[in-house]
PDB file of C-alpha atoms and ligand atoms in Angstrom:
ATOM      1  CA  MET O   1      11.527 -64.979  32.283  1.00  0.00           C
ATOM      2  CA  LYS O   2      14.186 -67.620  32.460  1.00  0.00           C
ATOM      3  CA  GLU O   3      13.921 -70.687  34.620  1.00  0.00           C
ATOM      4  CA  VAL O   4      17.068 -71.389  36.714  1.00  0.00           C
ATOM      5  CA  VAL O   5      17.792 -74.382  39.042  1.00  0.00           C
ATOM      6  CA  VAL O   6      20.021 -73.611  41.891  1.00  0.00           C
ATOM      7  CA  LYS O   7      21.509 -77.009  43.277  1.00  0.00           C
ATOM      8  CA  ARG O   8      20.397 -77.487  47.008  1.00  0.00           C
ATOM      9  CA  ILE O   9      21.141 -81.431  47.856  1.00  0.00           C
ATOM     10  CA  ASP O  10      23.692 -83.141  45.781  1.00  0.00           C
ATOM     11  CA  GLU O  11      23.316 -86.583  44.511  1.00  0.00           C
ATOM     12  CA  VAL O  12      25.833 -88.039  46.937  1.00  0.00           C
ATOM     13  CA  ALA O  13      24.153 -86.684  49.940  1.00  0.00           C
ATOM     14  CA  ILE O  14      20.831 -88.048  48.565  1.00  0.00           C
ATOM     15  CA  ILE O  15      21.957 -91.550  47.907  1.00  0.00           C
ATOM     16  CA  LYS O  16      23.579 -91.730  51.487  1.00  0.00           C
ATOM     17  CA  ARG O  17      20.592 -90.267  53.278  1.00  0.00           C
ATOM     18  CA  ILE O  18      18.414 -92.751  51.339  1.00  0.00           C
ATOM     19  CA  ALA O  19      20.703 -95.739  52.435  1.00  0.00           C
ATOM     20  CA  GLU O  20      20.358 -94.245  56.026  1.00  0.00           C
ATOM     21  CA  LEU O  21      16.603 -94.358  55.839  1.00  0.00           C
ATOM     22  CA  ALA O  22      16.608 -97.972  54.530  1.00  0.00           C
ATOM     23  CA  GLU O  23      18.792 -99.031  57.349  1.00  0.00           C
ATOM     24  CA  GLN O  24      16.120 -97.546  59.763  1.00  0.00           C
ATOM     25  CA  ILE O  25      13.360 -99.334  57.778  1.00  0.00           C
ATOM     26  CA  ASN O  26      15.244-102.590  57.805  1.00  0.00           C
ATOM     27  CA  SER O  27      15.750-102.646  61.516  1.00  0.00           C
ATOM     28  CA  ASP O  28      11.985-101.459  62.230  1.00  0.00           C
ATOM     29  CA  TYR O  29      10.519-104.271  60.172  1.00  0.00           C
ATOM     30  CA  GLY O  30      13.098-107.070  60.445  1.00  0.00           C
ATOM     31  CA  ASP O  31      12.285-109.579  58.138  1.00  0.00           C
ATOM     32  CA  LYS O  32       8.658-108.892  57.678  1.00  0.00           C
ATOM     33  CA  LYS O  33       7.416-108.482  54.116  1.00  0.00           C
ATOM     34  CA  LEU O  34       7.248-105.019  53.061  1.00  0.00           C
ATOM     35  CA  HIS O  35       4.767-103.569  50.415  1.00  0.00           C
ATOM     36  CA  LEU O  36       5.914-100.161  48.588  1.00  0.00           C
ATOM     37  CA  ALA O  37       3.079 -98.193  47.534  1.00  0.00           C
ATOM     38  CA  CYS O  38       4.831 -95.534  45.331  1.00  0.00           C
ATOM     39  CA  VAL O  39       3.180 -92.226  44.198  1.00  0.00           C
ATOM     40  CA  LEU O  40       3.892 -91.567  40.720  1.00  0.00           C
ATOM     41  CA  LYS O  41       5.630 -89.813  39.218  1.00  0.00           C
ATOM     42  CA  GLY O  42       7.696 -87.762  41.673  1.00  0.00           C
ATOM     43  CA  GLY O  43       8.376 -90.611  44.209  1.00  0.00           C
ATOM     44  CA  VAL O  44       9.573 -93.159  41.595  1.00  0.00           C
ATOM     45  CA  TYR O  45      13.377 -92.164  41.620  1.00  0.00           C
ATOM     46  CA  PHE O  46      13.318 -92.201  45.543  1.00  0.00           C
ATOM     47  CA  ALA O  47      11.320 -95.499  45.620  1.00  0.00           C
ATOM     48  CA  CYS O  48      13.580 -97.392  43.437  1.00  0.00           C
ATOM     49  CA  GLU O  49      16.799 -96.228  45.197  1.00  0.00           C
ATOM     50  CA  LEU O  50      15.276 -97.044  48.419  1.00  0.00           C
ATOM     51  CA  SER O  51      14.265-100.439  47.547  1.00  0.00           C
ATOM     52  CA  LYS O  52      17.569-101.319  46.616  1.00  0.00           C
ATOM     53  CA  HIS O  53      18.920-100.909  50.165  1.00  0.00           C
ATOM     54  CA  LEU O  54      15.824-102.881  51.775  1.00  0.00           C
ATOM     55  CA  THR O  55      16.774-106.485  52.994  1.00  0.00           C
ATOM     56  CA  MET O  56      13.290-107.759  53.594  1.00  0.00           C
ATOM     57  CA  PRO O  57      11.162-109.379  50.956  1.00  0.00           C
ATOM     58  CA  VAL O  58       9.716-106.340  48.951  1.00  0.00           C
ATOM     59  CA  THR O  59       6.886-105.735  46.615  1.00  0.00           C
ATOM     60  CA  ILE O  60       6.190-102.638  44.797  1.00  0.00           C
ATOM     61  CA  ASP O  61       3.290-101.103  43.280  1.00  0.00           C
ATOM     62  CA  PHE O  62       2.503 -97.547  41.921  1.00  0.00           C
ATOM     63  CA  MET O  63      -0.222 -94.969  42.009  1.00  0.00           C
ATOM     64  CA  SER O  64      -0.692 -91.585  40.404  1.00  0.00           C
ATOM     65  CA  LEU O  65      -2.251 -88.757  41.830  1.00  0.00           C
ATOM     66  CA  SER O  66      -2.398 -85.149  40.785  1.00  0.00           C
ATOM     67  CA  SER O  67      -2.869 -81.831  43.052  1.00  0.00           C
ATOM     68  CA  TYR O  68      -0.898 -79.332  41.437  1.00  0.00           C
ATOM     69  CA  GLY O  69      -1.593 -79.448  37.627  1.00  0.00           C
ATOM     70  CA  ASP O  70       1.209 -77.524  35.834  1.00  0.00           C
ATOM     71  CA  GLY O  71       1.683 -74.596  38.537  1.00  0.00           C
ATOM     72  CA  MET O  72       3.574 -74.121  41.721  1.00  0.00           C
ATOM     73  CA  THR O  73       0.604 -73.800  44.252  1.00  0.00           C
ATOM     74  CA  SER O  74      -1.787 -76.560  45.266  1.00  0.00           C
ATOM     75  CA  GLN O  75      -5.225 -76.495  43.528  1.00  0.00           C
ATOM     76  CA  GLY O  76      -6.603 -77.999  46.850  1.00  0.00           C
ATOM     77  CA  VAL O  77      -8.282 -80.676  44.686  1.00  0.00           C
ATOM     78  CA  ILE O  78      -6.759 -84.095  44.596  1.00  0.00           C
ATOM     79  CA  ARG O  79      -7.534 -86.391  41.767  1.00  0.00           C
ATOM     80  CA  MET O  80      -6.708 -90.176  41.415  1.00  0.00           C
ATOM     81  CA  ASP O  81      -5.228 -90.744  37.956  1.00  0.00           C
ATOM     82  CA  GLN O  82      -4.211 -94.337  38.422  1.00  0.00           C
ATOM     83  CA  ASP O  83      -4.828 -96.821  41.217  1.00  0.00           C
ATOM     84  CA  LEU O  84      -2.625 -99.307  42.758  1.00  0.00           C
ATOM     85  CA  THR O  85      -2.820-102.690  41.003  1.00  0.00           C
ATOM     86  CA  MET O  86      -2.404-104.920  44.010  1.00  0.00           C
ATOM     87  CA  ASN O  87      -4.572-105.563  47.082  1.00  0.00           C
ATOM     88  CA  ILE O  88      -3.153-104.144  50.330  1.00  0.00           C
ATOM     89  CA  ALA O  89      -5.348-105.824  52.793  1.00  0.00           C
ATOM     90  CA  GLY O  90      -3.279-107.318  55.367  1.00  0.00           C
ATOM     91  CA  LYS O  91      -0.041-106.085  54.159  1.00  0.00           C
ATOM     92  CA  ASP O  92       2.439-103.826  55.884  1.00  0.00           C
ATOM     93  CA  VAL O  93       2.417-100.916  53.440  1.00  0.00           C
ATOM     94  CA  LEU O  94       5.134 -98.148  53.084  1.00  0.00           C
ATOM     95  CA  LEU O  95       3.691 -95.251  51.265  1.00  0.00           C
ATOM     96  CA  VAL O  96       6.517 -93.657  49.430  1.00  0.00           C
ATOM     97  CA  GLU O  97       6.240 -89.859  48.307  1.00  0.00           C
ATOM     98  CA  ASP O  98       8.600 -87.255  46.772  1.00  0.00           C
ATOM     99  CA  ILE O  99       7.452 -84.319  48.947  1.00  0.00           C
ATOM    100  CA  ILE O 100       4.973 -83.535  51.620  1.00  0.00           C
ATOM    101  CA  ASP O 101       3.963 -79.829  51.399  1.00  0.00           C
ATOM    102  CA  SER O 102       0.539 -78.875  52.796  1.00  0.00           C
ATOM    103  CA  GLY O 103       0.119 -82.649  53.516  1.00  0.00           C
ATOM    104  CA  ARG O 104      -3.413 -82.637  51.761  1.00  0.00           C
ATOM    105  CA  THR O 105      -2.591 -84.980  49.143  1.00  0.00           C
ATOM    106  CA  LEU O 106      -1.229 -87.495  51.876  1.00  0.00           C
ATOM    107  CA  PHE O 107      -4.363 -87.067  54.097  1.00  0.00           C
ATOM    108  CA  TYR O 108      -6.476 -88.080  51.092  1.00  0.00           C
ATOM    109  CA  VAL O 109      -4.241 -91.123  50.009  1.00  0.00           C
ATOM    110  CA  GLU O 110      -3.974 -92.292  53.573  1.00  0.00           C
ATOM    111  CA  ASN O 111      -7.901 -92.104  54.286  1.00  0.00           C
ATOM    112  CA  MET O 112      -8.294 -93.995  50.858  1.00  0.00           C
ATOM    113  CA  LEU O 113      -5.748 -96.800  51.524  1.00  0.00           C
ATOM    114  CA  ASN O 114      -6.820 -97.274  55.300  1.00  0.00           C
ATOM    115  CA  LYS O 115     -10.297 -98.329  54.015  1.00  0.00           C
ATOM    116  CA  ARG O 116      -8.565-101.088  52.227  1.00  0.00           C
ATOM    117  CA  GLU O 117      -7.438-102.561  55.734  1.00  0.00           C
ATOM    118  CA  PRO O 118      -3.676-102.933  55.377  1.00  0.00           C
ATOM    119  CA  ASN O 119      -2.045-104.351  58.333  1.00  0.00           C
ATOM    120  CA  SER O 120      -0.052-101.163  58.757  1.00  0.00           C
ATOM    121  CA  LEU O 121       0.283 -97.995  56.705  1.00  0.00           C
ATOM    122  CA  THR O 122       3.509 -96.081  57.279  1.00  0.00           C
ATOM    123  CA  VAL O 123       4.651 -92.924  55.192  1.00  0.00           C
ATOM    124  CA  CYS O 124       8.159 -92.157  53.898  1.00  0.00           C
ATOM    125  CA  THR O 125       9.105 -89.132  52.103  1.00  0.00           C
ATOM    126  CA  LEU O 126      12.250 -87.788  50.484  1.00  0.00           C
ATOM    127  CA  LEU O 127      11.459 -84.225  51.230  1.00  0.00           C
ATOM    128  CA  ASP O 128       9.354 -82.605  53.922  1.00  0.00           C
ATOM    129  CA  LYS O 129       8.370 -78.844  53.614  1.00  0.00           C
ATOM    130  CA  LYS O 130       7.258 -78.853  57.044  1.00  0.00           C
ATOM    131  CA  ALA O 131       6.460 -75.389  57.640  1.00  0.00           C
ATOM    132  CA  ARG O 132       3.757 -75.305  55.046  1.00  0.00           C
ATOM    133  CA  ARG O 133       1.642 -78.230  56.689  1.00  0.00           C
ATOM    134  CA  GLU O 134      -1.944 -77.826  56.816  1.00  0.00           C
ATOM    135  CA  ALA O 135      -3.337 -81.414  57.438  1.00  0.00           C
ATOM    136  CA  ASP O 136      -2.825 -83.432  60.268  1.00  0.00           C
ATOM    137  CA  VAL O 137      -0.503 -86.211  58.926  1.00  0.00           C
ATOM    138  CA  GLU O 138       2.188 -88.427  60.630  1.00  0.00           C
ATOM    139  CA  ILE O 139       5.300 -89.040  58.456  1.00  0.00           C
ATOM    140  CA  LYS O 140       7.584 -91.719  60.068  1.00  0.00           C
ATOM    141  CA  TYR O 141      10.552 -91.528  57.622  1.00  0.00           C
ATOM    142  CA  VAL O 142      11.851 -88.110  56.246  1.00  0.00           C
ATOM    143  CA  GLY O 143      14.766 -87.890  54.021  1.00  0.00           C
ATOM    144  CA  PHE O 144      15.446 -83.947  54.350  1.00  0.00           C
ATOM    145  CA  GLU O 145      13.362 -81.352  55.874  1.00  0.00           C
ATOM    146  CA  ILE O 146      13.640 -78.445  53.415  1.00  0.00           C
ATOM    147  CA  GLU O 147      12.634 -74.593  53.564  1.00  0.00           C
ATOM    148  CA  ASP O 148       9.693 -73.104  51.599  1.00  0.00           C
ATOM    149  CA  TYR O 149      11.246 -73.250  48.091  1.00  0.00           C
ATOM    150  CA  PHE O 150      10.014 -74.789  44.951  1.00  0.00           C
ATOM    151  CA  ALA O 151      12.258 -78.136  44.593  1.00  0.00           C
ATOM    152  CA  VAL O 152      12.785 -79.944  41.274  1.00  0.00           C
ATOM    153  CA  GLY O 153      14.977 -82.967  40.487  1.00  0.00           C
ATOM    154  CA  TYR O 154      15.274 -86.387  41.721  1.00  0.00           C
ATOM    155  CA  GLY O 155      11.778 -87.100  40.554  1.00  0.00           C
ATOM    156  CA  LEU O 156      10.294 -83.735  41.208  1.00  0.00           C
ATOM    157  CA  ASP O 157       8.963 -81.553  38.510  1.00  0.00           C
ATOM    158  CA  TYR O 158       7.846 -78.123  37.398  1.00  0.00           C
ATOM    159  CA  ALA O 159       5.481 -78.354  34.546  1.00  0.00           C
ATOM    160  CA  GLN O 160       6.772 -82.088  34.061  1.00  0.00           C
ATOM    161  CA  LYS O 161      10.273 -80.842  33.667  1.00  0.00           C
ATOM    162  CA  TYR O 162      13.445 -81.531  35.805  1.00  0.00           C
ATOM    163  CA  ARG O 163      12.336 -84.844  37.016  1.00  0.00           C
ATOM    164  CA  ASN O 164      15.658 -86.507  35.709  1.00  0.00           C
ATOM    165  CA  LEU O 165      18.143 -84.054  37.366  1.00  0.00           C
ATOM    166  CA  PRO O 166      20.185 -86.274  39.701  1.00  0.00           C
ATOM    167  CA  TYR O 167      20.167 -83.838  42.560  1.00  0.00           C
ATOM    168  CA  VAL O 168      17.445 -81.523  44.247  1.00  0.00           C
ATOM    169  CA  GLY O 169      17.484 -77.821  43.127  1.00  0.00           C
ATOM    170  CA  GLU O 170      15.562 -74.601  43.910  1.00  0.00           C
ATOM    171  CA  LEU O 171      13.687 -73.414  41.031  1.00  0.00           C
ATOM    172  CA  GLN O 172      13.844 -69.710  40.320  1.00  0.00           C
ATOM    173  CA  PHE O 173      12.744 -67.288  37.760  1.00  0.00           C
ATOM    174  CA  LYS O 174      14.998 -64.499  36.403  1.00  0.00           C
ATOM    175  CA  GLU O 175      14.583 -61.569  34.251  1.00  0.00           C
ATOM    176  CA  ASP O 176      15.872 -62.558  30.489  1.00  0.00           C
TER     177      ASP O 176
HETATM  178  P1  IMP L   1       0.607 -81.367  49.104  1.00  0.00           P
HETATM  179  O1  IMP L   1      -0.843 -82.033  48.934  1.00  0.00           O
HETATM  180  O2  IMP L   1       0.389 -79.977  49.297  1.00  0.00           O
HETATM  181  O3  IMP L   1       1.457 -81.976  50.386  1.00  0.00           O
HETATM  182  O4  IMP L   1       1.373 -81.581  47.930  1.00  0.00           O
HETATM  183  C1  IMP L   1       1.782 -82.582  47.628  1.00  0.00           C
HETATM  184  C2  IMP L   1       2.365 -82.920  46.094  1.00  0.00           C
HETATM  185  O5  IMP L   1       2.547 -81.564  45.536  1.00  0.00           O
HETATM  186  C3  IMP L   1       3.634 -83.630  46.083  1.00  0.00           C
HETATM  187  O6  IMP L   1       3.660 -84.884  45.929  1.00  0.00           O
HETATM  188  C4  IMP L   1       4.303 -82.912  44.645  1.00  0.00           C
HETATM  189  O7  IMP L   1       3.774 -83.567  43.619  1.00  0.00           O
HETATM  190  C5  IMP L   1       3.835 -81.546  44.538  1.00  0.00           C
HETATM  191  N1  IMP L   1       4.678 -80.467  45.124  1.00  0.00           N
HETATM  192  C6  IMP L   1       4.570 -79.886  46.486  1.00  0.00           C
HETATM  193  N2  IMP L   1       5.794 -79.050  46.612  1.00  0.00           N
HETATM  194  C7  IMP L   1       6.488 -79.345  45.565  1.00  0.00           C
HETATM  195  C8  IMP L   1       7.724 -78.762  45.281  1.00  0.00           C
HETATM  196  O8  IMP L   1       8.464 -77.807  45.970  1.00  0.00           O
HETATM  197  N3  IMP L   1       8.275 -79.129  43.932  1.00  0.00           N
HETATM  198  C9  IMP L   1       7.604 -79.872  43.233  1.00  0.00           C
HETATM  199  N4  IMP L   1       6.367 -80.559  43.575  1.00  0.00           N
HETATM  200  C10 IMP L   1       5.983 -80.188  44.666  1.00  0.00           C
HETATM  201 MG1   MG L   2       3.721 -86.130  44.611  1.00  0.00          MG
END
């Protein structure tokens, strides 16, 4: 089988939408300090672009989780591969994700981070596959709601490939 990526959201639309999200965040937080907690690796392209449009004092930290292994369906087990390096107690934290699918990863991370007593914990995701939601999670900032297709590019991978595509595409498998 040959892998084919069909473009779904182009780079210009992504950058424009991220700037809009940032404007919304700027207006919601004003000049309060904001701490971005970015979920590696997928969220990194989004977090970097978003942070460039934020006007309040921003700090940024990264954590790495895995739920998917190399496949396309969730394994249902979430593992923390690398924790944040900074303390979040008392901070206004914006959790930055690439995509929310079942919401199980987010549910796990939110529970874990809330125990560290941030002043607030809010979620921002580039993509939302809302139709597949299983966990009860609240997402305040959504870049694009997408249908149920396997998305790659702009940070999202399939077996660690395609993260560097500047657009979001649908991964399809074709006969050779
Ligand atoms: P959830 O726990 O089912 O919400 O899955 C969340 C994680 O699975 C995301 O952070 C991604 O790493 C991965 N994932 C879910 N859907 C896709 C997709 O369409 N493309 C690439 N990765 C995905
Ligand atoms: Mg992820």
